[in-house]
Amino acid sequence: DMAMERGLPLRELFAGTGLDEPDLKDPSRMISLEEEYRVIRNLQRHCGNEAGLGFEAGSRYRFTTLGSLGFALVSSPTLRKAFEISVRYADLGASLIRVVLDAEGRDLRAGFKENELPADLRQFAVERTMAVGLTIYRYLLGRPVIPRAMDFTSARPSDVGVYERFAGVTPSFGMPKSSAKRRMAPWKSSTAIAMWSRLGIMGSWRSATRPGR
């Protein structure tokens, strides 16, 4: 959707990957890391230096997007446990990047091992993973989740509005490491499950099939 909204045809988005439009609807189609890298690079090339591109991508994720990982998150007894599950089983979700959790009093800091990725993909990957986390935990809590701090190793872009609008905080740029700090909040999974059941989300969740990667 992001590509089409920006005037990038699917054939150009998928250039060099071997993917085509029917693959988007085929749950058995395995998408390799190299194919995902190529898709991201094609999108970045088309969009130039658009700030917050990864953030926008991550903000579009929903529980059903994460399949079995999403169900595990909503079934977690505490928000901290949900964080731990999201890190332990990150390969089942959207993340291209390893995340390390570090408790700091009542806060939880998520650090990103971006040096393990090609340099041109790091900012997109960090942004997308941050945004997926914020989006999912907003659903878990049923209210906005505003980070206490967000740090990026990348240079400050000319427009930081996309980060402020989505996250509610102005990030720090040019930092030694990329990370996000959040305050732990009380949360009961039974309450969340009951709410989503009324909204009809749980049924679609159980029937959803996660596309392979």
Short mmCIF file of C-alpha atoms in Angstrom, two decimals:
data_model
loop_
_atom_site.label_atom_id
_atom_site.label_comp_id
_atom_site.label_asym_id
_atom_site.label_seq_id
_atom_site.Cartn_x
_atom_site.Cartn_y
_atom_site.Cartn_z
CA ASP A 1 0.00 0.00 0.00
CA MET A 2 2.78 2.44 0.85
CA ALA A 3 4.43 1.89 -2.52
CA MET A 4 1.22 2.40 -4.49
CA GLU A 5 0.34 5.51 -2.46
CA ARG A 6 3.69 6.94 -3.55
CA GLY A 7 3.22 6.03 -7.20
CA LEU A 8 5.57 3.02 -7.18
CA PRO A 9 4.15 0.15 -9.26
CA LEU A 10 4.46 -3.36 -7.80
CA ARG A 11 6.67 -4.48 -10.69
CA GLU A 12 9.21 -1.81 -9.71
CA LEU A 13 8.84 -2.52 -5.99
CA PHE A 14 9.53 -6.21 -6.67
CA ALA A 15 12.28 -5.62 -9.24
CA GLY A 16 15.16 -8.04 -8.74
CA THR A 17 13.28 -10.25 -6.25
CA GLY A 18 11.40 -12.79 -8.35
CA LEU A 19 8.20 -11.80 -6.50
CA ASP A 20 5.00 -10.86 -8.26
CA GLU A 21 1.51 -9.77 -7.19
CA PRO A 22 0.00 -13.29 -6.69
CA ASP A 23 2.74 -14.00 -4.14
CA LEU A 24 1.15 -11.43 -1.81
CA LYS A 25 -1.90 -13.66 -1.45
CA ASP A 26 -0.06 -16.98 -1.27
CA PRO A 27 0.49 -18.01 2.39
CA SER A 28 2.89 -20.75 1.30
CA ARG A 29 5.25 -18.34 -0.51
CA MET A 30 8.47 -18.05 1.47
CA ILE A 31 10.14 -14.64 1.28
CA SER A 32 13.88 -14.66 1.85
CA LEU A 33 15.82 -11.98 3.69
CA GLU A 34 17.52 -11.00 0.44
CA GLU A 35 14.13 -10.52 -1.23
CA GLU A 36 12.93 -8.38 1.67
CA TYR A 37 16.14 -6.36 1.55
CA ARG A 38 15.60 -5.74 -2.16
CA VAL A 39 11.99 -4.64 -1.67
CA ILE A 40 13.03 -2.17 1.05
CA ARG A 41 15.85 -0.81 -1.11
CA ASN A 42 13.50 -0.37 -4.06
CA LEU A 43 11.06 1.54 -1.86
CA GLN A 44 13.83 3.70 -0.39
CA ARG A 45 15.25 4.45 -3.82
CA HIS A 46 11.85 5.63 -5.05
CA CYS A 47 11.14 7.71 -1.93
CA GLY A 48 14.56 9.32 -1.69
CA ASN A 49 15.38 10.61 1.78
CA GLU A 50 11.81 10.57 3.09
CA ALA A 51 11.99 10.71 6.88
CA GLY A 52 10.16 8.10 8.92
CA LEU A 53 9.58 5.64 6.09
CA GLY A 54 10.17 2.66 8.38
CA PHE A 55 7.94 4.21 11.04
CA GLU A 56 5.06 4.47 8.63
CA ALA A 57 5.56 0.86 7.52
CA GLY A 58 5.58 -0.41 11.10
CA SER A 59 2.52 1.61 12.09
CA ARG A 60 0.44 -0.39 9.61
CA TYR A 61 1.04 -3.70 11.36
CA ARG A 62 -1.77 -5.33 13.32
CA PHE A 63 -2.02 -8.46 15.48
CA THR A 64 -3.31 -10.47 12.54
CA THR A 65 -0.19 -9.43 10.60
CA LEU A 66 1.94 -11.19 13.21
CA GLY A 67 -0.04 -14.44 13.15
CA SER A 68 0.87 -16.86 15.95
CA LEU A 69 3.24 -14.33 17.53
CA GLY A 70 0.38 -11.85 17.81
CA PHE A 71 -1.78 -14.41 19.59
CA ALA A 72 1.07 -15.15 22.01
CA LEU A 73 1.41 -11.45 22.80
CA VAL A 74 -2.25 -10.91 23.64
CA SER A 75 -2.22 -14.10 25.74
CA SER A 76 0.70 -12.85 27.88
CA PRO A 77 -0.12 -12.34 31.58
CA THR A 78 1.86 -9.07 31.82
CA LEU A 79 3.14 -6.41 29.47
CA ARG A 80 6.73 -7.23 30.42
CA LYS A 81 6.11 -10.87 29.48
CA ALA A 82 4.71 -9.70 26.16
CA PHE A 83 7.93 -7.73 25.55
CA GLU A 84 10.01 -10.81 26.36
CA ILE A 85 7.98 -13.00 23.99
CA SER A 86 8.24 -10.45 21.19
CA VAL A 87 12.04 -10.51 21.51
CA ARG A 88 12.41 -14.28 21.99
CA TYR A 89 10.27 -15.10 18.95
CA ALA A 90 11.15 -12.10 16.81
CA ASP A 91 11.78 -14.37 13.81
CA LEU A 92 8.03 -15.06 13.71
CA GLY A 93 7.24 -11.38 13.37
CA ALA A 94 8.27 -8.38 11.36
CA SER A 95 11.72 -7.64 12.73
CA LEU A 96 14.85 -7.79 10.61
CA ILE A 97 16.88 -6.73 13.60
CA ARG A 98 17.76 -8.27 16.95
CA VAL A 99 16.40 -6.51 20.00
CA VAL A 100 17.93 -6.63 23.49
CA LEU A 101 15.83 -5.73 26.54
CA ASP A 102 17.32 -4.03 29.56
CA ALA A 103 15.33 -3.18 32.71
CA GLU A 104 16.00 0.24 34.21
CA GLY A 105 13.88 0.56 37.34
CA ARG A 106 10.28 0.87 36.20
CA ASP A 107 11.42 1.41 32.62
CA LEU A 108 12.28 -1.09 29.93
CA ARG A 109 14.82 -0.17 27.29
CA ALA A 110 14.83 -1.92 23.92
CA GLY A 111 18.22 -1.77 22.21
CA PHE A 112 18.68 -2.58 18.52
CA LYS A 113 21.60 -4.57 17.09
CA GLU A 114 21.62 -2.61 13.86
CA ASN A 115 25.29 -3.23 13.10
CA GLU A 116 24.30 -6.75 12.04
CA LEU A 117 22.41 -5.31 9.04
CA PRO A 118 23.66 -3.69 5.84
CA ALA A 119 24.21 0.02 6.51
CA ASP A 120 21.59 1.23 4.04
CA LEU A 121 18.83 -0.80 5.73
CA ARG A 122 19.53 -0.01 9.39
CA GLN A 123 17.41 3.10 9.86
CA PHE A 124 14.39 1.57 8.11
CA ALA A 125 14.69 -1.64 10.13
CA VAL A 126 15.04 0.15 13.48
CA GLU A 127 12.15 2.49 12.72
CA ARG A 128 9.87 -0.29 11.58
CA THR A 129 10.58 -2.45 14.62
CA MET A 130 10.01 0.49 16.98
CA ALA A 131 6.74 1.37 15.27
CA VAL A 132 5.48 -2.22 15.29
CA GLY A 133 6.16 -2.38 19.02
CA LEU A 134 4.36 0.88 19.75
CA THR A 135 1.40 -0.06 17.58
CA ILE A 136 0.97 -3.53 19.08
CA TYR A 137 1.31 -2.35 22.68
CA ARG A 138 -1.21 0.40 22.07
CA TYR A 139 -3.62 -2.35 21.12
CA LEU A 140 -2.68 -4.36 24.19
CA LEU A 141 -3.26 -1.45 26.55
CA GLY A 142 -6.18 0.11 24.71
CA ARG A 143 -4.61 3.56 24.96
CA PRO A 144 -1.72 5.59 23.56
CA VAL A 145 1.80 4.43 24.48
CA ILE A 146 4.32 7.26 24.48
CA PRO A 147 8.00 6.30 24.81
CA ARG A 148 10.02 8.03 27.48
CA ALA A 149 12.88 8.32 25.00
CA MET A 150 13.82 7.30 21.46
CA ASP A 151 17.42 7.34 20.21
CA PHE A 152 18.74 6.87 16.67
CA THR A 153 22.32 6.55 15.46
CA SER A 154 21.37 8.22 12.17
CA ALA A 155 21.70 11.93 11.45
CA ARG A 156 18.77 14.19 12.31
CA PRO A 157 16.47 14.60 9.28
CA SER A 158 15.18 17.99 8.23
CA ASP A 159 11.65 17.01 9.25
CA VAL A 160 11.06 15.11 12.49
CA GLY A 161 7.30 15.66 12.43
CA VAL A 162 6.51 12.07 11.45
CA TYR A 163 8.15 10.79 14.62
CA GLU A 164 6.45 13.36 16.84
CA ARG A 165 3.02 12.68 15.32
CA PHE A 166 3.25 8.92 15.65
CA ALA A 167 5.30 8.45 18.82
CA GLY A 168 4.44 11.63 20.71
CA VAL A 169 8.09 12.37 21.44
CA THR A 170 10.98 14.02 19.61
CA PRO A 171 13.79 11.48 19.10
CA SER A 172 17.46 12.12 19.70
CA PHE A 173 19.66 11.58 16.64
CA GLY A 174 23.37 10.92 16.21
CA MET A 175 23.41 8.76 19.34
CA PRO A 176 25.90 5.91 19.97
CA LYS A 177 23.11 3.30 19.88
CA SER A 178 19.50 3.14 18.71
CA SER A 179 17.04 2.39 21.48
CA ALA A 180 13.57 3.08 22.83
CA LYS A 181 12.64 3.40 26.49
CA ARG A 182 9.12 2.70 27.75
CA ARG A 183 7.52 2.78 31.19
CA MET A 184 6.10 -0.58 32.21
CA ALA A 185 2.33 -0.47 32.68
CA PRO A 186 -0.12 -2.85 34.39
CA TRP A 187 -2.16 -4.92 31.96
CA LYS A 188 -4.38 -7.98 32.14
CA SER A 189 -4.54 -10.23 29.11
CA SER A 190 -8.03 -11.46 30.02
CA THR A 191 -9.36 -7.91 29.74
CA ALA A 192 -7.72 -7.43 26.36
CA ILE A 193 -8.97 -10.77 25.04
CA ALA A 194 -12.53 -9.97 26.10
CA MET A 195 -12.34 -6.58 24.40
CA TRP A 196 -11.00 -7.99 21.14
CA SER A 197 -13.54 -10.84 21.19
CA ARG A 198 -16.34 -8.28 21.27
CA LEU A 199 -14.74 -6.51 18.34
CA GLY A 200 -14.56 -9.78 16.38
CA ILE A 201 -10.77 -9.66 16.20
CA MET A 202 -10.07 -13.00 17.82
CA GLY A 203 -12.02 -14.96 15.22
CA SER A 204 -10.13 -13.42 12.32
CA TRP A 205 -6.92 -13.96 14.23
CA ARG A 206 -7.45 -17.67 14.67
CA SER A 207 -8.31 -18.12 11.01
CA ALA A 208 -5.47 -15.98 9.71
CA THR A 209 -2.54 -17.72 8.08
CA ARG A 210 0.78 -16.01 8.37
CA PRO A 211 2.70 -15.61 5.10
CA GLY A 212 6.05 -17.42 5.14
CA ARG A 213 9.34 -15.66 5.33
#
